[in-house]
Structures are given as C-alpha cells and as structure tokens.
Amino acid sequence: MIHLLRLLPGLVVYMLLSQTVLQAQNHHLTYIESQQDFPNPERGFYIPISTSSARFVPLDSAKLALYRTQSQRVSKATYSINCSLVYRSYRLETFKSSPLSEDFLKKVSNDFAIAKKAGVKLILRFAYTEQATTGTCPDQYKICPPYGDAPKAIVLTHISQLSPLLHEHAAVIAVLQMGFIGIWGENYFTDYFGDASTNSLGVVPDSSWRDRNQVLAALLKALPKDRMVQVRTPQIKQRFAYGPKAPITSAAMNSGDGYTTSDLARIGFHNDCFLASADDYGTFYDVGNSSTKRGPATIPLRRYMAQDSRYTAVGGETCDDAFSPQNDCAPLGRAEEEMALMHYSYLNASYNNEVNNDWQTQGCMDNIRRRLGYRFVLRSATIPDHVKAGQRLQIDLILQNVGYSAPYNPRPFQLILRNTDNGAIHSITLKTDVRRLSPGSHQLRHTLQLPAALKAGRYELLLNLPDGYSSLAQNPNYSIRLANTDLWEDRTGYNNLKHTLIVGP
C-alpha cells in the first residue's frame, strides 16, 4: 500500500477530494422535539358515546369534529383532552331473538359516514344488555341471573349481518371489541356462553369455550384482514389460540407472528379495569374449564399480555380507585409503568375519573396524554443536497418513539418531493412498517431510485404517514403528525423535513 501511494500520489489526492465532495453533498439536519399535546389517529383518550336499538341516537358530526379540534373536558374530569377516537357501543336489546333490521343496519352505516366526515375513528362494541340485576345470589358483586344476553345462533346471525358494513367502512374503524357475550359485552356474566361466576358452575366448560371461540372466529372473519378484534382478558386469546384446555402458561406471540394477517396476530386486548385490583377485577384470572378449577393467575397472565401486546392493539378504562397507590403516578404508583409494560394505545376519558383525576393532581397526566399509543419524534436526517434524475437517493433518519406502543393498524411511510416552482408532488413509499416502530430509537436508512422522468428543479422533502385506506389517505386528519416543532402542515398532513433537494437532469 505504501509503495502504491508513493507511485500514485495524484490518484490518492483525487480519491480524497472525491470523498470530500461526496461528503459535502450530504446535509445533516437536527430537529427539535415538541412537548405539545395534539391529536393523532387511533390513539389517546377516547370519548364514549353509546346508543341502543330501542332508542337510537345517531352520532353528531359537528360535535365529533369539535372533539377533535378543541380540547375537551368530559364527565367529571379535571383535565382536558384532544380526541381522535370515539368509543361507539351499540346495545341490541330489541334483537335478542331476531335478526337485525334493515333500518338499524342503515343507522349504523350512517354513523360510520358521520365519523368519517368528522375526522375521527371508532372503537366498536356490540352487546345486548348493559343492565346488571342485583339480588341475593352468591356472586361477590351481587350481579344475578338472568343476565340478558343472546344465544349463539342469534349472535352469529348478527355478526354475519354486520360483516358487509364492517368491510365497507373499515377505514374509520380503529378496532372492534369482541362484545356480544354477557353484560356490557365483557364475556363474563352470560346466560348462554358458560357463566364463570359463583352463581353457576364457577368455570367456563369446554363446550362454552368452543362456543366463544366460534364467535371470535366469526368476528375476525367479519372484518378485513388489516383490522383487529380486542378480547376482554388474555385467557380468551389463549383458549382461542390453543383450545379450551390451554394452560395459563401458554406462549404469547413473538415478532414473527405479529403484524401478519393470521387470526392470532389480529387479536388484541381491552382491559376495562386498569389497575383496579391485583388482578384488575378478573382480567388476570383463570376462569377454568371442564377439567380445571378457577383460580388466581395474575403472574403468568400478566406476563403473557406484556409480551403479546407488543404486536396488538391495547386499550381500556379505569374502573375503581380502591387500588391506590398502585394506580397513582410515580413514585408511589405505577400507572405509567403499567401503560408502558402493556403497550396501551388508548383509555377512556370519562371513566373512572376518580383514578384519572388523580393523575392530573399528581402531575403525570400531561405525560400520559402525550405518550398513550405512539409518539414519533424525528431526531435527525442526513440527506444529499444534489442528485440526478434516475439515480439513487440515500436518506438516513433517526426516529424515536417516545410513546407506550406502536401504531397497530398498517399505513404507508412516504417521502414526498414537492416542486418549489409549481407545487407538483412526487410520492415515494419507503420500506418501513410503522407498526414495527416500537418504543425506542430507530435508525432508518432508505436508498431510493428516483424516476428518470423526474423533472429537474428544486424539491422540498417531506414525510407523509397517511391512512392506509385510499378513501382517507388525502385527509390530513388521518395522517400521523411528528412530535417536532415547525414540521407539521395542517393543510396537507405532511411533516416538512426543512430541506430542499436539487434534482439535475
């Protein structure tokens, strides 16, 4: 090597100069993180709006748009929220023994159209009753039968009827909760699917697990493959995945299973008693089967959900402030620690605000509002200053997700080239699956082939994370905003990289 340098000093100088020129063509940019709380699709605090088949009240487009564009304080909350999610529950009390009517189906369809117009997405649940009957029965909560849900044949008929609507309007569905079975659709107090309470057998027999699995399979089929169904407890997923006799130690998904179109990958969780007790009021509890008894299972079921939820949609609500200080802010409580461990994307803004208001008083609510779900911060970008049409363009991004989870529905990750003279747009889809941008830092390197026909000129570079459905892709209300100062464009839904690329012929 030394002899070669002596013989060819001119070549060495040329190589060094060439490398310097290449390095000079790359521009390194850094960006400032924003602490602002703003709405982003499919995450954050939701507002619940229920209706029933007996007294149907349609969604209000103007009110939903107000929820999204102005900070709201709901119920007894002492805090305000920015809302992109609405929980829409439908009580089917008039259809417990008959098919859904065409009129009802039309009303549900209209709700979807109203949500789309307002720029929000829906968390859906269908149930037959939300009324608990009290009495002198053995159950510890004194909730007594008959409970008022519907038999399996009716449930399956209703799911079949809803399927065309769920496919047609999937764009505005964030996630569908299993529902249907039991009071509130929570799959516990049920007349037809194995009453696990002490009012009855005290376990869910194998035959009832098979019936439940059939309902869950029908719901997964009723949705497009890119949408998830949430179940009330992790054991429901275990016994769907491995059968009625699945032990509480059954394995959770790994990264290879997650974000595929398999049924396993499309089952998430909604915990409707977040940090309400040691086992979250039965969320982490074994309700048994035909050969095993009911009993505590907090440790293995929590371990299962913590692993499995890395790849699924997770949400829910608080329900009781009795488990304090565990459900408080740190250092005495572990509210945020639990949200991060279980990868929460959303929570109810209206219930139970005895718990939620404590987060406001104790000082962690601002952080929770920002971190529920994903929150992407662009740290830096390395981008060439010049490139020729038809050549390769390399862009390096460092993106950090400071949220509790990743996005759970697929969407494109695009680089936008916008001509500074005429505004012409050229979009390039990058090979980044946003669902795999888990909490933490990500180095994203993209080498792109520019079209040979791209006209010479100056181009602004922008990032676009639009909705995955073409019907919403041009609507900025459904695009992901980066948590940076001065990058977001309200009009387009683009995130401006603050760099101009010169494209030569």
Coordinates of C-alpha atoms in Angstrom, one line a residue:
M1 CA 0.0 0.0 0.0
I2 CA 2.9 2.4 0.9
H3 CA 4.6 1.8 -2.4
L4 CA 1.4 2.3 -4.3
L5 CA 0.9 5.7 -2.5
R6 CA 4.4 6.7 -3.5
L7 CA 3.9 5.7 -7.1
L8 CA 0.4 7.3 -7.5
P9 CA 0.2 10.4 -5.3
G10 CA -2.1 12.1 -7.7
L11 CA -4.6 9.3 -7.6
V12 CA -4.6 9.4 -3.8
V13 CA -5.3 13.1 -3.8
Y14 CA -8.0 12.6 -6.4
M15 CA -9.7 9.9 -4.2
L16 CA -9.6 12.1 -1.1
L17 CA -11.0 15.0 -3.0
S18 CA -13.8 12.8 -4.4
Q19 CA -14.7 11.6 -1.0
T20 CA -14.8 15.1 0.4
V21 CA -17.1 16.2 -2.4
L22 CA -19.4 13.3 -1.8
Q23 CA -19.5 14.1 1.9
A24 CA -20.2 17.7 1.2
Q25 CA -23.2 16.7 -0.8
N26 CA -24.9 15.3 2.3
H27 CA -26.7 17.7 4.6
H28 CA -27.2 16.7 8.2
L29 CA -30.3 18.2 9.9
T30 CA -31.4 18.0 13.5
Y31 CA -34.9 18.7 14.8
I32 CA -36.5 20.0 18.0
E33 CA -38.9 17.8 20.0
S34 CA -42.2 19.3 20.8
Q35 CA -44.0 18.8 24.2
Q36 CA -47.3 19.9 22.7
D37 CA -50.3 17.6 23.2
F38 CA -52.1 17.2 19.9
P39 CA -54.5 14.6 18.4
N40 CA -53.1 11.8 16.3
P41 CA -55.1 8.9 14.7
E42 CA -56.1 5.8 16.6
R43 CA -54.5 6.7 19.9
G44 CA -55.0 8.8 23.1
F45 CA -58.0 9.3 25.3
Y46 CA -61.4 8.5 23.8
I47 CA -64.9 9.8 24.4
P48 CA -67.6 7.1 24.8
I49 CA -70.9 7.6 23.0
S50 CA -73.4 4.8 23.5
T51 CA -76.8 4.1 21.8
S52 CA -79.3 1.4 21.6
S53 CA -81.6 -0.3 19.1
A54 CA -84.7 0.8 21.2
R55 CA -83.7 4.5 21.3
F56 CA -81.2 5.1 18.6
V57 CA -79.4 8.4 18.7
P58 CA -77.1 9.0 15.7
L59 CA -73.6 10.4 16.0
D60 CA -73.3 14.2 15.6
S61 CA -70.7 15.2 13.0
A62 CA -70.3 18.7 14.3
K63 CA -69.8 17.5 17.9
L64 CA -67.3 14.9 16.8
A65 CA -65.3 17.5 14.8
L66 CA -65.3 19.7 17.9
Y67 CA -63.9 16.8 20.0
R68 CA -61.1 16.5 17.5
T69 CA -60.2 20.2 17.0
Q70 CA -60.8 21.7 20.5
S71 CA -59.6 20.4 23.9
Q72 CA -62.5 18.8 25.8
R73 CA -63.3 18.2 29.4
V74 CA -65.8 15.4 29.8
S75 CA -67.9 13.9 32.6
K76 CA -66.3 14.7 35.9
A77 CA -62.8 15.1 34.5
T78 CA -60.5 17.8 35.9
Y79 CA -58.3 17.5 32.8
S80 CA -58.8 18.3 29.1
I81 CA -58.1 16.0 26.2
N82 CA -57.5 16.2 22.4
C83 CA -59.6 13.4 20.9
S84 CA -59.2 11.4 17.7
L85 CA -61.0 8.3 19.0
V86 CA -64.7 7.7 19.8
Y87 CA -65.9 4.6 21.6
R88 CA -69.2 3.7 19.9
S89 CA -71.2 1.0 21.6
Y90 CA -74.5 -0.4 20.3
R91 CA -76.9 -2.1 22.6
L92 CA -79.0 -4.6 20.7
E93 CA -81.8 -5.2 23.3
T94 CA -84.6 -5.4 20.7
F95 CA -82.9 -8.1 18.7
K96 CA -82.2 -10.8 21.2
S97 CA -84.3 -13.3 19.3
S98 CA -84.4 -11.9 15.8
P99 CA -82.1 -10.7 13.0
L100 CA -81.1 -7.1 12.9
S101 CA -83.5 -4.9 11.0
E102 CA -82.5 -3.1 7.8
D103 CA -83.4 0.2 9.5
F104 CA -80.9 -0.5 12.3
L105 CA -78.1 -1.5 9.8
K106 CA -78.7 1.6 7.9
K107 CA -78.4 3.7 11.0
V108 CA -75.1 2.0 11.9
S109 CA -73.8 2.6 8.3
N110 CA -74.7 6.3 8.6
D111 CA -72.8 6.5 11.9
F112 CA -69.7 5.4 10.0
A113 CA -70.2 8.1 7.4
I114 CA -70.6 10.7 10.1
A115 CA -67.4 9.7 11.8
K116 CA -65.5 9.9 8.5
K117 CA -66.8 13.4 7.9
A118 CA -65.7 14.5 11.4
G119 CA -62.2 13.1 11.0
V120 CA -62.4 10.6 13.9
K121 CA -62.1 6.8 14.2
L122 CA -64.3 4.4 16.1
I123 CA -63.7 1.8 18.7
L124 CA -66.7 -0.5 18.3
R125 CA -68.6 -2.8 20.6
F126 CA -71.9 -4.6 20.3
A127 CA -73.8 -6.0 23.3
Y128 CA -77.3 -7.0 24.3
T129 CA -77.5 -5.5 27.7
E130 CA -75.7 -3.1 30.0
Q131 CA -78.0 -3.6 32.9
A132 CA -76.8 -5.6 35.9
T133 CA -79.6 -7.1 38.1
T134 CA -78.7 -7.1 41.8
G135 CA -80.1 -9.6 44.3
T136 CA -79.2 -12.2 46.9
C137 CA -77.3 -14.5 44.5
P138 CA -73.9 -16.0 45.6
D139 CA -71.8 -13.7 43.3
Q140 CA -69.5 -11.5 45.2
Y141 CA -70.6 -8.4 43.2
K142 CA -74.3 -9.4 43.7
I143 CA -74.9 -9.4 39.9
C144 CA -77.6 -12.0 39.4
P145 CA -79.0 -14.1 36.5
P146 CA -80.8 -14.0 34.2
Y147 CA -78.3 -11.6 32.6
G148 CA -80.0 -10.8 29.4
D149 CA -77.6 -11.6 26.5
A150 CA -78.5 -13.6 23.4
P151 CA -77.9 -17.3 22.3
K152 CA -75.1 -18.2 20.0
A153 CA -77.3 -18.7 16.9
I154 CA -78.5 -15.1 17.2
V155 CA -75.0 -13.7 17.9
L156 CA -73.6 -15.4 14.8
T157 CA -76.5 -14.2 12.7
H158 CA -75.9 -10.6 13.8
I159 CA -72.2 -10.8 13.1
S160 CA -72.9 -12.1 9.6
Q161 CA -75.3 -9.2 9.0
L162 CA -72.8 -6.6 10.2
S163 CA -69.9 -8.0 8.2
P164 CA -70.7 -6.1 4.9
L165 CA -70.8 -2.8 6.9
L166 CA -67.6 -3.6 8.7
H167 CA -65.8 -4.2 5.4
E168 CA -67.3 -1.2 3.7
H169 CA -66.4 1.2 6.5
A170 CA -63.2 -0.4 7.8
A171 CA -61.3 2.8 7.1
V172 CA -63.0 4.6 10.1
I173 CA -62.8 1.5 12.4
A174 CA -59.8 1.7 14.7
V175 CA -60.6 -1.6 16.3
L176 CA -63.6 -3.9 17.1
Q177 CA -64.1 -5.2 20.6
M178 CA -65.4 -8.8 20.9
G179 CA -68.5 -7.8 22.8
F180 CA -71.8 -9.7 22.2
I181 CA -71.3 -12.1 25.1
G182 CA -72.5 -11.2 28.6
I183 CA -73.5 -7.9 30.4
W184 CA -71.7 -5.0 28.8
G185 CA -70.3 -7.4 26.2
E186 CA -67.5 -8.3 28.7
N187 CA -67.8 -12.1 28.2
Y188 CA -68.4 -12.9 31.9
F189 CA -72.0 -12.7 33.2
T190 CA -73.7 -14.6 30.4
D191 CA -76.8 -16.8 30.1
Y192 CA -75.6 -18.8 27.1
F193 CA -71.7 -19.0 27.0
G194 CA -70.7 -20.5 30.3
D195 CA -71.3 -18.4 33.4
A196 CA -68.0 -18.4 35.3
S197 CA -69.3 -16.6 38.3
T198 CA -70.2 -18.3 41.6
N199 CA -73.8 -18.1 40.6
S200 CA -73.3 -21.1 38.3
L201 CA -70.5 -23.6 37.6
G202 CA -67.8 -21.3 38.6
V203 CA -65.9 -22.2 35.5
V204 CA -66.3 -21.9 31.7
P205 CA -66.8 -25.5 30.5
D206 CA -65.0 -26.7 27.3
S207 CA -68.2 -26.6 25.3
S208 CA -68.7 -22.9 26.2
W209 CA -65.1 -22.1 25.3
R210 CA -65.7 -23.7 21.9
D211 CA -68.9 -21.5 21.5
R212 CA -66.9 -18.4 22.5
N213 CA -64.1 -19.3 20.0
Q214 CA -66.7 -19.7 17.3
V215 CA -68.0 -16.2 18.0
L216 CA -64.4 -14.7 18.0
A217 CA -63.6 -16.6 14.7
A218 CA -66.8 -15.1 13.2
L219 CA -65.8 -11.6 14.2
L220 CA -62.3 -12.0 12.8
K221 CA -63.9 -13.1 9.5
A222 CA -66.4 -10.3 9.6
L223 CA -63.5 -7.7 9.5
P224 CA -60.9 -7.1 6.8
K225 CA -57.6 -8.8 7.4
D226 CA -56.0 -5.4 8.4
R227 CA -58.2 -4.8 11.4
M228 CA -58.0 -6.3 14.9
V229 CA -60.5 -7.7 17.4
Q230 CA -59.9 -7.0 21.1
V231 CA -60.8 -9.5 23.8
R232 CA -61.5 -8.7 27.4
T233 CA -58.9 -11.0 29.0
P234 CA -55.7 -12.6 27.9
Q235 CA -57.1 -16.0 28.7
I236 CA -59.7 -15.6 26.0
K237 CA -56.9 -15.3 23.4
Q238 CA -55.0 -18.2 24.9
R239 CA -58.0 -20.5 24.6
F240 CA -58.8 -19.3 21.1
A241 CA -55.2 -19.9 20.0
Y242 CA -54.6 -23.3 21.8
G243 CA -58.1 -24.6 22.5
P244 CA -60.3 -24.9 25.6
K245 CA -57.7 -26.7 27.7
A246 CA -54.9 -24.2 27.1
P247 CA -53.0 -23.6 30.3
I248 CA -52.4 -20.2 31.7
T249 CA -48.7 -20.6 30.8
S250 CA -49.5 -20.8 27.0
A251 CA -46.9 -18.9 24.9
A252 CA -47.5 -15.4 23.7
M253 CA -46.7 -14.2 20.1
N254 CA -43.2 -13.3 19.0
S255 CA -42.1 -10.8 16.4
G256 CA -42.5 -13.3 13.6
D257 CA -46.2 -13.9 14.5
G258 CA -47.0 -10.2 14.9
Y259 CA -48.5 -7.9 12.3
T260 CA -49.4 -10.7 9.9
T261 CA -52.9 -11.4 8.6
S262 CA -53.3 -14.5 10.8
D263 CA -56.1 -14.7 13.3
L264 CA -53.6 -14.9 16.1
A265 CA -51.9 -11.6 15.0
R266 CA -55.3 -9.8 14.9
I267 CA -56.4 -10.4 18.5
G268 CA -55.6 -7.6 20.9
F269 CA -56.9 -6.7 24.4
H270 CA -59.2 -4.2 26.2
N271 CA -58.7 -4.0 30.0
D272 CA -61.8 -2.3 31.4
C273 CA -60.5 -2.3 34.9
F274 CA -57.0 -0.9 34.5
L275 CA -55.1 -1.2 37.8
A276 CA -58.3 -1.7 39.8
S277 CA -57.0 -4.6 41.9
A278 CA -54.2 -7.1 42.0
D279 CA -55.7 -8.9 39.1
D280 CA -57.6 -6.0 37.6
Y281 CA -61.0 -7.3 38.7
G282 CA -60.5 -10.7 37.0
T283 CA -58.6 -9.5 33.9
F284 CA -55.7 -11.7 35.0
Y285 CA -57.6 -14.6 36.5
D286 CA -58.1 -18.2 35.4
V287 CA -61.9 -19.0 34.9
G288 CA -61.1 -22.6 34.4
N289 CA -62.5 -25.2 32.0
S290 CA -64.1 -28.7 32.2
S291 CA -61.0 -30.2 33.8
T292 CA -59.6 -27.4 35.9
K293 CA -60.9 -25.1 38.6
R294 CA -61.0 -21.4 38.7
G295 CA -58.2 -19.6 40.5
P296 CA -55.6 -16.9 40.7
A297 CA -53.3 -16.5 37.6
T298 CA -52.0 -12.9 37.9
I299 CA -48.3 -13.5 37.2
P300 CA -48.5 -15.8 34.2
L301 CA -51.4 -13.9 32.5
R302 CA -49.7 -10.5 33.1
R303 CA -46.5 -12.0 31.6
Y304 CA -48.5 -13.3 28.6
M305 CA -50.2 -9.9 27.9
A306 CA -47.0 -7.9 28.3
Q307 CA -45.3 -10.0 25.6
D308 CA -48.3 -10.4 23.3
S309 CA -49.3 -6.7 23.4
R310 CA -46.1 -5.7 21.7
Y311 CA -47.8 -6.5 18.5
T312 CA -51.5 -5.8 19.1
A313 CA -54.0 -3.0 19.9
V314 CA -54.4 -2.4 23.7
G315 CA -56.8 -0.1 25.4
G316 CA -59.5 0.1 28.1
E317 CA -60.5 2.2 31.1
T318 CA -60.0 2.6 34.8
C319 CA -62.9 1.4 37.0
D320 CA -62.1 1.7 40.7
D321 CA -59.8 3.9 42.7
A322 CA -59.5 1.4 45.5
F323 CA -56.2 0.1 44.3
S324 CA -54.3 3.2 45.4
P325 CA -51.4 4.0 45.5
Q326 CA -50.6 1.3 42.9
N327 CA -52.8 3.1 40.2
D328 CA -51.3 6.5 41.0
C329 CA -48.4 8.4 39.5
A330 CA -44.8 7.5 40.4
P331 CA -43.1 7.3 42.8
L332 CA -45.8 5.7 44.9
G333 CA -47.8 4.3 42.0
R334 CA -47.1 2.6 38.7
A335 CA -49.7 3.9 36.3
E336 CA -47.3 4.9 33.6
E337 CA -45.1 1.9 34.2
E338 CA -48.1 -0.3 33.6
M339 CA -49.2 1.5 30.4
A340 CA -45.7 1.1 29.0
L341 CA -45.4 -2.6 30.1
M342 CA -48.8 -3.5 28.5
H343 CA -48.4 -1.1 25.5
Y344 CA -51.5 1.0 25.9
S345 CA -52.8 3.0 22.9
Y346 CA -55.9 4.4 24.4
L347 CA -58.0 4.9 27.6
N348 CA -61.5 6.2 28.4
A349 CA -61.6 9.9 29.2
S350 CA -64.9 9.6 31.2
Y351 CA -64.5 6.7 33.4
N352 CA -63.4 6.2 36.2
N353 CA -62.3 9.8 36.8
E354 CA -61.6 9.2 40.4
V355 CA -58.5 7.4 39.1
N356 CA -57.8 9.6 36.1
N357 CA -58.2 12.9 38.1
D358 CA -55.5 11.6 40.5
W359 CA -53.1 11.6 37.5
Q360 CA -53.9 15.3 36.9
T361 CA -53.5 16.2 40.6
Q362 CA -50.3 14.1 41.0
G363 CA -48.6 15.5 37.9
C364 CA -48.3 12.7 35.4
M365 CA -51.4 13.4 33.3
D366 CA -49.6 15.6 30.8
N367 CA -47.1 12.8 30.1
I368 CA -49.9 10.2 29.8
R369 CA -51.8 12.3 27.3
R370 CA -48.7 12.6 25.1
R371 CA -47.5 9.0 25.4
L372 CA -50.6 6.9 25.0
G373 CA -50.1 5.0 21.9
Y374 CA -47.2 6.1 19.6
R375 CA -45.4 9.4 19.6
F376 CA -42.8 9.8 16.9
V377 CA -40.0 12.4 17.4
L378 CA -37.7 12.9 14.4
R379 CA -34.2 13.5 15.8
S380 CA -32.1 13.9 12.7
A381 CA -31.9 13.4 9.0
T382 CA -28.9 13.0 6.6
I383 CA -30.0 13.9 3.1
P384 CA -28.0 14.8 -0.1
D385 CA -28.2 18.3 -1.4
H386 CA -28.0 17.3 -5.1
V387 CA -29.0 14.3 -7.1
K388 CA -29.7 13.5 -10.8
A389 CA -33.0 12.1 -12.0
G390 CA -32.8 8.4 -12.4
Q391 CA -30.1 8.0 -9.8
R392 CA -30.2 6.6 -6.3
L393 CA -31.0 8.8 -3.3
Q394 CA -30.0 7.8 0.2
I395 CA -31.8 9.2 3.2
D396 CA -30.9 8.4 6.8
L397 CA -33.4 9.2 9.5
I398 CA -33.2 8.8 13.3
L399 CA -36.7 8.5 14.6
Q400 CA -37.6 7.9 18.3
N401 CA -41.0 6.6 19.5
V402 CA -41.4 8.0 23.0
G403 CA -45.0 6.6 23.3
Y404 CA -46.1 3.5 25.1
S405 CA -46.7 1.4 22.0
A406 CA -46.5 1.4 18.2
P407 CA -49.4 2.0 15.7
Y408 CA -51.5 -1.1 15.4
N409 CA -53.1 -0.6 12.0
P410 CA -50.9 -0.6 8.8
R411 CA -50.2 2.7 7.0
P412 CA -47.7 3.9 4.4
F413 CA -44.5 5.7 5.3
Q414 CA -43.8 8.1 2.4
L415 CA -41.2 10.6 1.2
I416 CA -42.8 13.5 -0.6
L417 CA -40.9 15.5 -3.2
R418 CA -42.7 18.8 -3.8
N419 CA -41.5 21.1 -6.6
T420 CA -40.9 24.6 -5.2
D421 CA -41.8 26.2 -8.5
N422 CA -45.1 24.6 -9.4
G423 CA -46.1 22.5 -6.3
A424 CA -46.0 19.2 -8.2
I425 CA -45.9 16.2 -5.9
H426 CA -43.9 13.0 -6.3
S427 CA -44.5 10.4 -3.6
I428 CA -42.2 7.5 -2.9
T429 CA -43.3 4.8 -0.4
L430 CA -40.5 3.8 1.9
K431 CA -40.0 0.2 3.2
T432 CA -40.8 1.0 6.8
D433 CA -43.6 -0.8 8.6
V434 CA -44.8 1.8 11.1
R435 CA -46.3 -0.9 13.3
R436 CA -42.7 -2.1 14.0
L437 CA -41.6 1.3 15.2
S438 CA -41.9 0.1 18.8
P439 CA -41.0 2.4 21.7
G440 CA -37.3 3.4 21.5
S441 CA -34.9 4.8 18.9
H442 CA -34.9 3.7 15.2
Q443 CA -32.2 4.3 12.6
L444 CA -34.0 4.2 9.2
R445 CA -31.8 4.1 6.1
H446 CA -33.6 4.3 2.7
T447 CA -31.9 4.0 -0.7
L448 CA -34.4 5.1 -3.3
Q449 CA -34.3 5.1 -7.1
L450 CA -35.5 8.4 -8.5
P451 CA -37.5 8.1 -11.7
A452 CA -35.6 9.0 -14.8
A453 CA -38.5 11.2 -15.9
L454 CA -38.4 13.3 -12.7
K455 CA -38.1 16.9 -13.9
A456 CA -35.0 18.9 -12.9
G457 CA -35.7 21.5 -10.3
R458 CA -35.8 22.2 -6.6
Y459 CA -37.9 20.0 -4.4
E460 CA -38.9 20.3 -0.8
L461 CA -38.7 17.0 1.1
L462 CA -41.5 15.9 3.4
L463 CA -42.6 12.8 5.3
N464 CA -46.1 11.6 5.0
L465 CA -47.7 8.9 7.1
P466 CA -51.3 8.8 5.7
D467 CA -54.1 6.4 6.5
G468 CA -53.8 3.0 4.8
Y469 CA -57.2 3.3 3.1
S470 CA -57.3 5.4 -0.1
S471 CA -60.6 6.9 1.0
L472 CA -58.8 8.7 3.9
A473 CA -55.2 8.9 2.5
Q474 CA -55.7 12.5 1.3
N475 CA -57.4 13.7 4.6
P476 CA -54.8 15.3 6.9
N477 CA -57.0 14.5 9.9
Y478 CA -56.0 10.8 9.5
S479 CA -52.2 11.4 8.9
I480 CA -49.6 11.0 11.7
R481 CA -48.1 14.2 13.0
L482 CA -44.5 14.0 14.2
A483 CA -43.8 15.4 17.7
N484 CA -41.5 18.2 16.5
T485 CA -41.7 21.9 16.3
D486 CA -42.5 23.6 13.0
L487 CA -42.7 20.5 10.8
W488 CA -46.4 19.8 10.6
E489 CA -48.5 21.1 7.8
D490 CA -52.2 21.3 8.8
R491 CA -53.4 21.7 5.2
T492 CA -51.6 18.6 3.8
G493 CA -50.8 16.4 6.8
Y494 CA -47.2 16.3 5.7
N495 CA -44.2 16.7 8.0
N496 CA -41.7 19.1 6.4
L497 CA -38.0 18.0 6.6
K498 CA -36.8 21.6 6.1
H499 CA -34.5 20.6 3.3
T500 CA -34.6 21.4 -0.4
L501 CA -33.2 18.8 -2.8
I502 CA -31.8 19.9 -6.2
V503 CA -32.6 17.4 -8.9
G504 CA -30.5 17.7 -12.0
P505 CA -31.1 16.4 -15.5

